[in-house]
XYZ file of N, CA and C in Angstrom:
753
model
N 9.747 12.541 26.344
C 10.823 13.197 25.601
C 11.580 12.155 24.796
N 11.694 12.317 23.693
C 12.650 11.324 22.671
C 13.942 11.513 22.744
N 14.303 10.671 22.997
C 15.911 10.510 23.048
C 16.133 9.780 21.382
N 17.011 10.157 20.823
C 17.826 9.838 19.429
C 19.386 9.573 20.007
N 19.685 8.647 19.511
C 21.053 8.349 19.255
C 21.618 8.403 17.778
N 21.896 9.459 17.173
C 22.507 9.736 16.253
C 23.603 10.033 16.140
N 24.424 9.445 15.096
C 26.009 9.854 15.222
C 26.715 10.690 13.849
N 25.669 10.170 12.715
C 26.027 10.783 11.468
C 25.359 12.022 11.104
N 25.682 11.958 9.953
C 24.853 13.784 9.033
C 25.039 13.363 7.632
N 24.754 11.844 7.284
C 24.167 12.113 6.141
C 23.652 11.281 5.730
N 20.605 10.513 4.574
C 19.786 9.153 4.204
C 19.063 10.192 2.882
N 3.347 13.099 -9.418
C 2.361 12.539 -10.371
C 2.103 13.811 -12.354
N -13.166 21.857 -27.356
C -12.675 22.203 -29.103
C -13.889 22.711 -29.310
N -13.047 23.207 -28.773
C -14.330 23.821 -29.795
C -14.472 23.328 -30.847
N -15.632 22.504 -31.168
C -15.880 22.108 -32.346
C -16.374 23.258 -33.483
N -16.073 23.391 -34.365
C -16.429 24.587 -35.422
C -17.573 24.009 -36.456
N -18.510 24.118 -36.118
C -19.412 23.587 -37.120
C -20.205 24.971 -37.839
N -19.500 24.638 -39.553
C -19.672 25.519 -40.426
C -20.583 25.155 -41.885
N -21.447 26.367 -41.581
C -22.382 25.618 -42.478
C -22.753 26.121 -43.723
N -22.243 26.134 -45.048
C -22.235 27.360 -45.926
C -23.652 26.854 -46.968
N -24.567 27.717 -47.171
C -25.566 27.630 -47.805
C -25.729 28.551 -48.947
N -25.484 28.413 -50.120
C -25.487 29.039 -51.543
C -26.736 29.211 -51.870
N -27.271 29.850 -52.775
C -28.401 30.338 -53.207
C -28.888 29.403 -54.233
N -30.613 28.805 -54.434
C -31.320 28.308 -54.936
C -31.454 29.112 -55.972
N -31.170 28.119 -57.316
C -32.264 28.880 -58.506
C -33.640 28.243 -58.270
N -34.205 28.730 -58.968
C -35.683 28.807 -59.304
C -36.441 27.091 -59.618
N -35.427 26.848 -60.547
C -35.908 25.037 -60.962
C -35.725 23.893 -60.226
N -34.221 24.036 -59.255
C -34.284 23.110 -58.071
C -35.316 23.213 -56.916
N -35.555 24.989 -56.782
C -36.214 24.703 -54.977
C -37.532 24.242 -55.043
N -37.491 23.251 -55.427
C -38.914 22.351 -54.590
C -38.033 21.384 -54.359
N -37.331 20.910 -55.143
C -36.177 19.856 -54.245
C -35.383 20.267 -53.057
N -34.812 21.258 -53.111
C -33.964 21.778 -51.727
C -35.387 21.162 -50.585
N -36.742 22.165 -50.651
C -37.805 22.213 -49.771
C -37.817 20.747 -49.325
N -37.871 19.831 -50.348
C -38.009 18.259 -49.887
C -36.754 17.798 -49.170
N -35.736 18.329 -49.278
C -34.500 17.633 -48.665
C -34.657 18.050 -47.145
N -34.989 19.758 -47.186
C -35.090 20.212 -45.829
C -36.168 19.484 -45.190
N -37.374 19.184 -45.460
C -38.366 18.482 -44.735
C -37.564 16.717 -44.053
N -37.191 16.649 -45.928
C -36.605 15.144 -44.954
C -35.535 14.895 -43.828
N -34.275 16.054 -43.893
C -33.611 16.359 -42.402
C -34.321 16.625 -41.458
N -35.226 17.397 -41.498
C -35.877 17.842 -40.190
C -36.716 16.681 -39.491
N -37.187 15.786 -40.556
C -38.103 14.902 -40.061
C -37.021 13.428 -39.162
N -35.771 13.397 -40.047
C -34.881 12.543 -39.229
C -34.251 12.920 -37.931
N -34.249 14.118 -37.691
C -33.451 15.027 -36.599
C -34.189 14.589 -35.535
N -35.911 14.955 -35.839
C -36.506 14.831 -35.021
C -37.224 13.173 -34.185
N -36.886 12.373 -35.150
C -36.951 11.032 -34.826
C -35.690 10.502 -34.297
N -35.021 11.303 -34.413
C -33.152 10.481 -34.160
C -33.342 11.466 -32.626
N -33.809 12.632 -32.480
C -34.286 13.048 -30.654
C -35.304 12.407 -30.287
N -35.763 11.767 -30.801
C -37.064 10.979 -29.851
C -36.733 9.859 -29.592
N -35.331 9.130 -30.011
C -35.255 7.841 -29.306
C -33.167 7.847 -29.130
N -33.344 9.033 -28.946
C -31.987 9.374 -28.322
C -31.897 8.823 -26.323
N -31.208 8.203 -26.074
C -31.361 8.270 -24.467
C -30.736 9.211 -23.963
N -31.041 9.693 -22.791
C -30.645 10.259 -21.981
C -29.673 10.361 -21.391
N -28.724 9.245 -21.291
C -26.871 9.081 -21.172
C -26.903 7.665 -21.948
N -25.625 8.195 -22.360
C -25.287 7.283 -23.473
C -25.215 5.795 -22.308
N -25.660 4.344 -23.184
C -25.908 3.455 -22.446
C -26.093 3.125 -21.232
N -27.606 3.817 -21.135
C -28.075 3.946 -19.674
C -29.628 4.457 -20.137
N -30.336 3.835 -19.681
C -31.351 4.277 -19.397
C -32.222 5.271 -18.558
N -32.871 6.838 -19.525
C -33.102 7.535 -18.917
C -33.520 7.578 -17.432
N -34.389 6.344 -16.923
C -35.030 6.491 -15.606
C -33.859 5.788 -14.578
N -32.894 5.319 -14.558
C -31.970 4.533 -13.854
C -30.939 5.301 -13.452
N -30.931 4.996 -12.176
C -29.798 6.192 -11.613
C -28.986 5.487 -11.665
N -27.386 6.362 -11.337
C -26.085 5.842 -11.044
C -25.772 5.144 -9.767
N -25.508 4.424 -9.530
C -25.255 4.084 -8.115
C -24.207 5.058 -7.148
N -24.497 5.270 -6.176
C -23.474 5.666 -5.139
C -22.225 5.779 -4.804
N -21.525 6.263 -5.088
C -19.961 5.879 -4.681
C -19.747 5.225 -3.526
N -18.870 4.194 -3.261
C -18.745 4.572 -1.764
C -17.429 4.941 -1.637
N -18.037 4.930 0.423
C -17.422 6.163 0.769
C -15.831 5.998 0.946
N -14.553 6.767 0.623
C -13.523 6.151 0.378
C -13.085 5.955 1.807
N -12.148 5.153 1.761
C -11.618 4.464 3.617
C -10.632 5.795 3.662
N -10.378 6.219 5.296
C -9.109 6.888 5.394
C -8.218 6.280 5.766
N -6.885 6.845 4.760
C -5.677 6.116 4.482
C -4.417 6.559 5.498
N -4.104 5.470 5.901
C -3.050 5.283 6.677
C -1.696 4.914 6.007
N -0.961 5.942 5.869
C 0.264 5.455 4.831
C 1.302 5.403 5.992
N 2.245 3.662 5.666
C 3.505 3.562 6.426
C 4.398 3.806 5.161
N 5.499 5.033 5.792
C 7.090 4.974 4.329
C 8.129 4.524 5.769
N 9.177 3.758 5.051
C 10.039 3.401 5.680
C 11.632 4.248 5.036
N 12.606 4.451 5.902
C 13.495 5.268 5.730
C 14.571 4.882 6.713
N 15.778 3.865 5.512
C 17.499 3.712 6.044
C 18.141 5.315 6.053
N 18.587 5.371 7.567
C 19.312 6.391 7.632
C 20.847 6.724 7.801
N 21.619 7.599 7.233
C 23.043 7.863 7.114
C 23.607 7.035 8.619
N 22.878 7.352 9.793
C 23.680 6.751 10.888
C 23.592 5.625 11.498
N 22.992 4.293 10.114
C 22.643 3.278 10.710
C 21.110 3.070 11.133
N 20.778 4.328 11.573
C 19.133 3.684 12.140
C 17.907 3.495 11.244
N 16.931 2.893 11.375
C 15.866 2.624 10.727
C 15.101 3.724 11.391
N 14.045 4.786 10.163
C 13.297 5.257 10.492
C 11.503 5.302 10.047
N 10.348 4.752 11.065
C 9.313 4.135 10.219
C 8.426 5.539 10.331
N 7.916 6.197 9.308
C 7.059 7.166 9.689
C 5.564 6.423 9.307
N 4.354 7.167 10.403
C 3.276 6.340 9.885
C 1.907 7.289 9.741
N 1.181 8.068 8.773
C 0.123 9.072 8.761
C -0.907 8.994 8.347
N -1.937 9.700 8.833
C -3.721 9.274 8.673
C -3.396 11.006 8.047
N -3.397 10.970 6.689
C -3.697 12.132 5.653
C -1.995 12.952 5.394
N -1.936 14.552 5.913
C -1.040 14.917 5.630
C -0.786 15.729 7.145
N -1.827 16.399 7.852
C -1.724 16.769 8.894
C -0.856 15.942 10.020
N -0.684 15.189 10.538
C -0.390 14.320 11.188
C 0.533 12.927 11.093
N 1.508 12.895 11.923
C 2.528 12.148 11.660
C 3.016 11.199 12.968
N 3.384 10.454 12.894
C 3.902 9.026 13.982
C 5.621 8.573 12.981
N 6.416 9.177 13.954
C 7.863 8.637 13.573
C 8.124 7.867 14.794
N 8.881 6.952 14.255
C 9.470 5.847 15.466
C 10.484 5.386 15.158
N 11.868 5.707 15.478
C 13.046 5.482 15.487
C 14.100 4.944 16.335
N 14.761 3.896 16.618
C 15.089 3.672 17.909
C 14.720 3.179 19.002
N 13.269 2.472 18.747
C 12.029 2.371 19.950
C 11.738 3.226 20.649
N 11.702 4.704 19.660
C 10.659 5.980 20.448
C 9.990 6.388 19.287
N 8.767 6.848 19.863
C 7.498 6.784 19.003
C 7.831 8.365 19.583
N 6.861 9.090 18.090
C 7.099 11.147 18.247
C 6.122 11.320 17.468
N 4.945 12.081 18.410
C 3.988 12.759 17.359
C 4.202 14.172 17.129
N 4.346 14.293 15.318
C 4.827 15.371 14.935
C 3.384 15.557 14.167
N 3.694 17.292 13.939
C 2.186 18.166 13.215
C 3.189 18.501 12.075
N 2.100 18.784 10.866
C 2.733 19.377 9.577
C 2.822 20.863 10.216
N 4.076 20.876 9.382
C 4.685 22.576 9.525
C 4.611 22.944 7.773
N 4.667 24.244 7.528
C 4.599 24.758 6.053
C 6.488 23.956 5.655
N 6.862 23.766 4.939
C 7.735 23.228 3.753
C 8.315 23.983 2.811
N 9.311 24.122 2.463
C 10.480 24.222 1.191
C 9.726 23.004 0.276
N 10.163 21.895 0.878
C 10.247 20.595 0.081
C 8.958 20.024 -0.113
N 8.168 18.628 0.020
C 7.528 18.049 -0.003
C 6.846 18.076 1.066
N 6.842 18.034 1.870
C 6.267 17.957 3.408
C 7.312 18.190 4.582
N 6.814 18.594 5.461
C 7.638 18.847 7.045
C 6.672 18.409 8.158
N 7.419 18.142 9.235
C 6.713 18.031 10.627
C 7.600 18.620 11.683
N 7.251 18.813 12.786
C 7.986 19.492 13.498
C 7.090 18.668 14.653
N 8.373 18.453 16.026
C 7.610 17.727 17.527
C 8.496 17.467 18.370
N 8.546 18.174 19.686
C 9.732 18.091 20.951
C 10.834 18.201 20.265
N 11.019 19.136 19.646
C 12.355 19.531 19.133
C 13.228 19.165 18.133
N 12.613 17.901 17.115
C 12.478 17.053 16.284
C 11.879 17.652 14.795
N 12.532 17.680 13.917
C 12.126 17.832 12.350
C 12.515 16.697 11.580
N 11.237 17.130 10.521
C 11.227 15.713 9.960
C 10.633 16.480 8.311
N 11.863 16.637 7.309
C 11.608 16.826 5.880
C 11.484 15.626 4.763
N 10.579 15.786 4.142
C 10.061 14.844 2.973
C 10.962 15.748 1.808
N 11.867 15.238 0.911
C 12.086 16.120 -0.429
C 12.277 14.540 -1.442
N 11.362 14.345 -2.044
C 10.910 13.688 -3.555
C 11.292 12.012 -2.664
N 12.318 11.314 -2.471
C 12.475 10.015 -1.644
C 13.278 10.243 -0.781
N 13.879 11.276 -0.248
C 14.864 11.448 0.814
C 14.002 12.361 2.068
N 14.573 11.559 2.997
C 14.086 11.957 4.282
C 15.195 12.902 4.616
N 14.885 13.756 5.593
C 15.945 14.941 6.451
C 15.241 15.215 7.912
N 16.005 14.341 8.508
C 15.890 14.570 9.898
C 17.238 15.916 10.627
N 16.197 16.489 11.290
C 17.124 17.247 12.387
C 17.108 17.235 13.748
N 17.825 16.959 14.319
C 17.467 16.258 15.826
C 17.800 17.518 16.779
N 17.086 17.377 18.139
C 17.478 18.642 19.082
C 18.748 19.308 19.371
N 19.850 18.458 18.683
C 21.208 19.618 19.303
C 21.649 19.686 17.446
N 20.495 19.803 16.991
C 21.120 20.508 15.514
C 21.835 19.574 14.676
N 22.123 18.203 14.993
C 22.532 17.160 14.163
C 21.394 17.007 13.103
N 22.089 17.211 11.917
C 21.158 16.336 10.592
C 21.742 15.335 10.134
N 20.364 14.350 9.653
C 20.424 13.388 9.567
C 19.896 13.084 8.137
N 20.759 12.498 6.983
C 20.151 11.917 5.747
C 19.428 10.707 5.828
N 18.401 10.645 5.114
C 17.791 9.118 5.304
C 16.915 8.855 3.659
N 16.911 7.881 2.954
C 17.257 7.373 1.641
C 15.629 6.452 2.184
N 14.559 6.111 1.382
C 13.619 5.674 1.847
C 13.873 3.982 1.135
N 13.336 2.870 2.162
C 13.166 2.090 1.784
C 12.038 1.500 1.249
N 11.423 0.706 0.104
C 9.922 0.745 0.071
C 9.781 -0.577 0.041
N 10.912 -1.226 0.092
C 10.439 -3.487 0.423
C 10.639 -3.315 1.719
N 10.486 -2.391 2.413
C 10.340 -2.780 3.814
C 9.097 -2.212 4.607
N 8.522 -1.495 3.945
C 6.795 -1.076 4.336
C 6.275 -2.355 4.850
N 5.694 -3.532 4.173
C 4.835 -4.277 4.358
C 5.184 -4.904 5.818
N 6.328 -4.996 6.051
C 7.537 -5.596 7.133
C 7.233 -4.644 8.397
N 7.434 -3.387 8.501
C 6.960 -2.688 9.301
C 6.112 -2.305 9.552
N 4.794 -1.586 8.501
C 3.438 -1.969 8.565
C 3.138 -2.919 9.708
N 3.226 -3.879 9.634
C 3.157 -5.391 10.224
C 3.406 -5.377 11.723
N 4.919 -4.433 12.042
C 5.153 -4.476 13.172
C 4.502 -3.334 13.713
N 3.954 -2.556 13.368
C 3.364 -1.429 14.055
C 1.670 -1.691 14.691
N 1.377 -3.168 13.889
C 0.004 -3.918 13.597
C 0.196 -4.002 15.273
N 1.102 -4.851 15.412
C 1.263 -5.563 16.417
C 1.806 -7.285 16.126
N 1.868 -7.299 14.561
C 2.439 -8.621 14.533
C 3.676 -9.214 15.015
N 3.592 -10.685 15.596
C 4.551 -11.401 16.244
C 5.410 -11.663 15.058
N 4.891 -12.813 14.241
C 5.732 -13.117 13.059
C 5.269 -13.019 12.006
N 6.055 -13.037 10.613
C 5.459 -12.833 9.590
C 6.591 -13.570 8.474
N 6.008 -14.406 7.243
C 6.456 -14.854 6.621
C 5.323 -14.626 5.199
N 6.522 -14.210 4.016
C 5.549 -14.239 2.776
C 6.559 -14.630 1.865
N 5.515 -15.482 0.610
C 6.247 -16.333 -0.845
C 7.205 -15.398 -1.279
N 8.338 -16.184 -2.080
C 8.831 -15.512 -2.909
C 8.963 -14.572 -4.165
N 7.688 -15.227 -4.574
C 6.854 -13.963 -5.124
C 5.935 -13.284 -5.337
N 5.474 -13.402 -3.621
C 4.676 -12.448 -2.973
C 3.237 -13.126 -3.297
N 3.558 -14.648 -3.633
C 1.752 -15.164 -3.731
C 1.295 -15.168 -2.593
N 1.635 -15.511 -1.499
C 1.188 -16.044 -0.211
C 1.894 -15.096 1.293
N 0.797 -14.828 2.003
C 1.967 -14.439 3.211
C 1.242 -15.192 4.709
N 1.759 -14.554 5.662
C 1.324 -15.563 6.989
C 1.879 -14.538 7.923
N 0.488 -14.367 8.791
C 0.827 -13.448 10.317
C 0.303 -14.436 11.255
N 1.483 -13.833 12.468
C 0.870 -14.598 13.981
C 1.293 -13.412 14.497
N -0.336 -12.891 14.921
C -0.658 -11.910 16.407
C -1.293 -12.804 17.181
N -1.212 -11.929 18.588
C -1.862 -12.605 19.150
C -2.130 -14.195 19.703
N -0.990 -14.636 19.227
C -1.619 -16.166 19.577
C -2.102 -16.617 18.225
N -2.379 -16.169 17.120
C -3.782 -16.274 16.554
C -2.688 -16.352 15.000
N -2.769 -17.548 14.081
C -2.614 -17.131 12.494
C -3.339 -17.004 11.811
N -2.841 -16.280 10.649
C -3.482 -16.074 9.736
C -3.018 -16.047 8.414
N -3.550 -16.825 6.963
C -2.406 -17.473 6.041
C -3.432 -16.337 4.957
N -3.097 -16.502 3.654
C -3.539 -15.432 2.504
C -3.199 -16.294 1.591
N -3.523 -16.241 0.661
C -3.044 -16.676 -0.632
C -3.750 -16.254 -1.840
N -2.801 -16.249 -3.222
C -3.107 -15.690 -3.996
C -4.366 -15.991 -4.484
N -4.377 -17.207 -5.055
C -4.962 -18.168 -5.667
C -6.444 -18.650 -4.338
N -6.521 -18.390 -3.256
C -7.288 -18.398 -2.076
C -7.998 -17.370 -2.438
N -9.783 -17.734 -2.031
C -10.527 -16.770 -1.701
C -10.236 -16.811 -0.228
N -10.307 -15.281 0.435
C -10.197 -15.710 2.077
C -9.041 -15.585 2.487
N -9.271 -15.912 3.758
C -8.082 -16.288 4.862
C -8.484 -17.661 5.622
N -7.310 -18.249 6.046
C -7.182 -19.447 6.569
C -6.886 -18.891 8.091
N -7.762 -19.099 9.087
C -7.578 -18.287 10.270
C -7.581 -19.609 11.442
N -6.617 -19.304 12.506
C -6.417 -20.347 13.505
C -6.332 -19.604 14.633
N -7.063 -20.199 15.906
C -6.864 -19.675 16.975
C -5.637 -19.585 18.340
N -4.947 -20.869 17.524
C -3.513 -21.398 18.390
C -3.040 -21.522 17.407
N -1.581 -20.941 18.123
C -0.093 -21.079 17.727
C 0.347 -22.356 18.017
N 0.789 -23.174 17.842
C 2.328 -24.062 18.706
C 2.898 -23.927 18.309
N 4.031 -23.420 19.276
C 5.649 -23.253 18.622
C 6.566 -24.564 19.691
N 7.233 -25.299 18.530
C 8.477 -25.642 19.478
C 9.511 -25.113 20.345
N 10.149 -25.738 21.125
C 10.691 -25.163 22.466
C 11.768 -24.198 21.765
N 12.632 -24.438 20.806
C 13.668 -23.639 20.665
C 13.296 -22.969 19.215
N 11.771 -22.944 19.189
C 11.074 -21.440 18.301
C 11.585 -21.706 16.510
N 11.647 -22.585 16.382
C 12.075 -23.028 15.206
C 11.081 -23.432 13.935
N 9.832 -23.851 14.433
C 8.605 -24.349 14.197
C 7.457 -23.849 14.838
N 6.754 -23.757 14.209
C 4.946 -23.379 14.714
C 4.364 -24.421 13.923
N 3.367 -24.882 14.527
C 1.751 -25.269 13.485
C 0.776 -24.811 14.248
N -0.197 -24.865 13.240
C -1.603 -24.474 13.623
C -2.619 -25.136 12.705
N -3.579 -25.869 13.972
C -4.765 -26.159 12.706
C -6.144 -25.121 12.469
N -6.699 -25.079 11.271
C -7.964 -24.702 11.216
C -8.909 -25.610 10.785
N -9.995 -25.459 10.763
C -11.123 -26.243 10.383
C -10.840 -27.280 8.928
N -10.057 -26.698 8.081
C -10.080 -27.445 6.782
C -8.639 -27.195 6.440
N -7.391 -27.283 7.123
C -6.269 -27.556 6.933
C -5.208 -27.373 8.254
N -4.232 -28.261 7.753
C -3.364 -27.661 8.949
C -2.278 -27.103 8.161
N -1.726 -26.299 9.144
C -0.458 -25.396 8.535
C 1.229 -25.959 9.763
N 1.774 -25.519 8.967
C 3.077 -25.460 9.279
C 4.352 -24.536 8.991
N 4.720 -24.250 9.986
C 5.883 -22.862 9.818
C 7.623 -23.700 10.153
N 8.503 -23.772 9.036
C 9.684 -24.549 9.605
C 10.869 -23.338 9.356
N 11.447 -22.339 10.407
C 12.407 -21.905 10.184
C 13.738 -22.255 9.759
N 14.332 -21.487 8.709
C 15.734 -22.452 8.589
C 17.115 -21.956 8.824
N 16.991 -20.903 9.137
C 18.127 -20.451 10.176
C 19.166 -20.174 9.077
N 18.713 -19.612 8.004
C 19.482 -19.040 6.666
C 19.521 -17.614 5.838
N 19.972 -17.446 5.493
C 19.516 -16.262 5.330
C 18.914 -15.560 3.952
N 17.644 -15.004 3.498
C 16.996 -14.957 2.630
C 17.679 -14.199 1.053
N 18.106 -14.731 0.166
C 18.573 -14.761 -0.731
C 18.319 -13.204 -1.651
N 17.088 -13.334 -1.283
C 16.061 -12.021 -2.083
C 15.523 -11.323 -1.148
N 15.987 -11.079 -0.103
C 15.187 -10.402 1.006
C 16.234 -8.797 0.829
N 15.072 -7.789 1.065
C 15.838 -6.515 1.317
C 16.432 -6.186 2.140
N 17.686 -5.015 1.999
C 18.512 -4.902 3.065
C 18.317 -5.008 4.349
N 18.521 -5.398 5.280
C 18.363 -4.719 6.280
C 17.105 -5.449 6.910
N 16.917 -5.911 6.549
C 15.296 -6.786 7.441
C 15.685 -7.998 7.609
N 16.764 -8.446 7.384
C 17.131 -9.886 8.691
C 16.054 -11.321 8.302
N 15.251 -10.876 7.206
C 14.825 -11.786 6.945
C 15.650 -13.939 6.748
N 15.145 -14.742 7.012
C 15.900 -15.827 6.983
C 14.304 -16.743 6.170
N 15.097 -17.718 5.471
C 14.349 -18.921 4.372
C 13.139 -19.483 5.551
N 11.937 -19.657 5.048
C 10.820 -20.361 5.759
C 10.482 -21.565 4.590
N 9.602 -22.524 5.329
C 9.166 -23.175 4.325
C 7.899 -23.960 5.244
N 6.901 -23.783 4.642
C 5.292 -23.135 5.083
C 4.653 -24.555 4.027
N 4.341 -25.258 4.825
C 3.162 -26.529 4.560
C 1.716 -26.528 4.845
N 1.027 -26.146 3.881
C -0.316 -25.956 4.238
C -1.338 -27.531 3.588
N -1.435 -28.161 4.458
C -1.786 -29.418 4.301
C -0.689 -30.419 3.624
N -0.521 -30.773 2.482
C 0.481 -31.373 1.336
C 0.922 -30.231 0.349
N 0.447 -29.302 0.263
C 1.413 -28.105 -0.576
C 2.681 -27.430 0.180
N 3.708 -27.792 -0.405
C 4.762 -26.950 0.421
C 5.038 -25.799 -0.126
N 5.571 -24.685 0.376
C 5.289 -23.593 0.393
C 6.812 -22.872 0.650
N 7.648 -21.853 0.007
C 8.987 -21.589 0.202
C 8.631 -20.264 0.383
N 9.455 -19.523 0.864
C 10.016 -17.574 1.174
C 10.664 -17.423 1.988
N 10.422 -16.169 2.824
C 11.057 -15.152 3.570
C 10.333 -14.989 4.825
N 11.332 -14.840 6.200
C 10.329 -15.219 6.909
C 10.804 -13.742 8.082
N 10.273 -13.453 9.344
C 11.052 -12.976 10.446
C 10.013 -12.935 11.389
N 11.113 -12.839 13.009
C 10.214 -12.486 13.907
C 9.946 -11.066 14.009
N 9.475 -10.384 14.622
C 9.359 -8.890 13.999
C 9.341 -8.536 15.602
């Protein structure tokens, strides 16, 4: 059963082809006869080396589509009473809200607005970027969606420990598991390590991999350009001799 602590109530020719043909006197039509032979004879050479789709060769098939992945969309949503709300769905049927550190599986219900869910007594309205929560003793709740905070929560729903990315979004860095993992723009790949070390008072990590070492230096500041509400603080990320600046958090 979900417990909510809520206090407030308000968060995409006919083409016409016309052909007019006037009447032959007597002294031209052996010329008309020759003109018609010579269209007919180009028509029929201009279909004999016509292809079969335009730049493509009649005998060559199209390749395959593939098959599209199913999509898992995280929206994130600041709400009127202070709380963060992360919803997370595989299509439209089906929904994962987690608010508060309680997770609620809700089913689509028919809609007024954009979408609805309904679950243990819990509603949950989509109308264009505003969320509308209604909670079991009839409290509604406004909620205003955030969208620089997807990637951030995304992340935590992964299961990621920490996460730090560039300032403008060239580079980012997860530690699950024990385990990092660096990205970069300009990188084919990932730079993947099997150990963490963190210093005692969590301030620092490194990790080596096969062809670099990395470094994580927290700075206990607070991120300049970081979106509301995500607590983000300044990192600065050394991957061999390139130093590396952004936004960092534990999640």
């Amino acid at each position: 059963m979900m417990d909510f602590n809520a206090d407030g109530s308000t968060p995409r020719q006919r083409l016409g082809l016309h052909a007019a043909t006037a009447g032959w006197s007597s002294a031209p039509r052996a010329i008309g006869v020759v003109g018609i032979c010579v269209v007919v004879a180009l028509a029929v050479g201009c279909a004999a080396h016509e292809p079969a789709a335009q730049g493509r060769p009649a005998d060559v098939a199209l390749p395959e589509a593939a098959p599209t992945a199913p999509g898992v969309l995280v929206h994130v949503y600041d709400c009127a009473d202070g709380e963060r709300l992360v919803t997370r769905g595989a299509g439209r049927e089906q929904l994962e809200l987690h608010r508060d550190g309680d997770e609620l599986a809700m089913e689509s219900v028919p809609a007024d607005g954009d979408l609805a869910y309904q679950g243990e007594g819990v509603s949950w309205e989509v109308v264009g970027g505003e969320g509308r929560l209604t909670l079991g003793d009839g409290t509604r709740v406004r909620c205003g969606e955030s969208p620089g905070a997807v990637v951030w929560e995304e992340a935590r729903l992964r299961g990621v420990e920490y996460r730090a990315q560039g300032y403008d979004h060239s580079w980012e860095l997860e530690v699950k598991d024990g385990a990092l993992t660096f990205r970069a723009r300009e990188r084919e790949g990932s730079l993947n390590a099997d150990r963490v070390i963190w210093t005692d008072d969590g301030a620092q990590l490194r990790a080596e991999t096969a062809d670099a070492n990395v470094r994580v230096e927290m700075l206990d500041l607070e991120c300049d350009n970081a979106d509301a509400g995500l607590g983000l603080e300044q990192v600065r990320v050394t991957v061999n001799d390139r130093l590396l600046e952004g936004c960092g958090r534990a999640m």
